[in-house]
Amino acid sequence: MQDYKEKLKPSYQKKQQPMQKEITGELESTSSKPVQETVETLKLEKEQLQKQLAEQTEHAKQVMTFAQKNIKEKLAEQIHEELVLQSKLEKLEYTNENQNKLIEQLTRKLANLEVKRQTLVAEKQQLQTQLRCEEVLIQQVKAAKTELADYKLKFVTLVDVEKEPFIDIQKENEEQLKMLGQQERELVSLRAERDYFKDRYNQIMQTRIMKWIGKYWLIRKRLRSKK
């Protein structure tokens, strides 16, 4: 405000100089007028100038006050917006960090599931190979059983001819046939039990893998929709 007054002083002085010259000229040209009238005129002009200066000063104060108020309000709004944006940015960074950690965890779990799946595939191939070997063994057992049955017929024939010498041999053959039948039944039972547990294990692992894969893609879809 003081600067504004100082800026107004030169203009006021510039306005005063012609007026002083004019007044001096009037005094010189109208030396016949009374001195009192000239003094009153100067006082009136001085009062008008002071009033004009006061009005301009008041107007400048009002303008300055209004400008300062607007600047403070805009500055406060800008600071508030910056604080809000900073808070949102921090929340987004925290959310992004958590999402990245979750994606890493799911990726590791998916990798572990992939390793388990490959292990299951290898075990399945091994079981299939073992199954083929067992089928070959069953065929061999059946062939041996047929062969023993043929021998039994031959033994029966021989027993009819020479019964007593072959009674022990017949009993031994019957015991061997019983053992082979029991072994065959045990082998079939083991095979059925193995197939049941293999199917059950495959179902459980497949269900778990599908569940984890579903969760992984669901979370990934949510993350993409948020972004």
CSV table of C-alpha atoms in Angstrom, one decimal, residues 78-96:
chain,number,residue,atom,x,y,z
A,78,GLN,CA,-4.6,-26.2,-4.1
A,79,ILE,CA,-3.0,-27.5,-0.9
A,80,HIS,CA,-6.1,-29.5,-0.1
A,81,GLU,CA,-6.2,-31.0,-3.6
A,82,GLU,CA,-2.5,-31.9,-3.4
A,83,LEU,CA,-3.0,-33.6,0.0
A,84,VAL,CA,-6.0,-35.5,-1.3
A,85,LEU,CA,-4.0,-36.6,-4.4
A,86,GLN,CA,-1.0,-37.6,-2.2
A,87,SER,CA,-3.3,-39.7,0.0
A,88,LYS,CA,-4.9,-41.4,-3.1
A,89,LEU,CA,-1.5,-42.0,-4.5
A,90,GLU,CA,-0.2,-43.6,-1.3
A,91,LYS,CA,-3.3,-45.8,-1.2
A,92,LEU,CA,-2.9,-46.8,-4.8
A,93,GLU,CA,0.8,-47.6,-4.2
A,94,TYR,CA,-0.1,-49.7,-1.1
A,95,THR,CA,-2.9,-51.5,-3.0
A,96,ASN,CA,-0.6,-52.1,-6.0
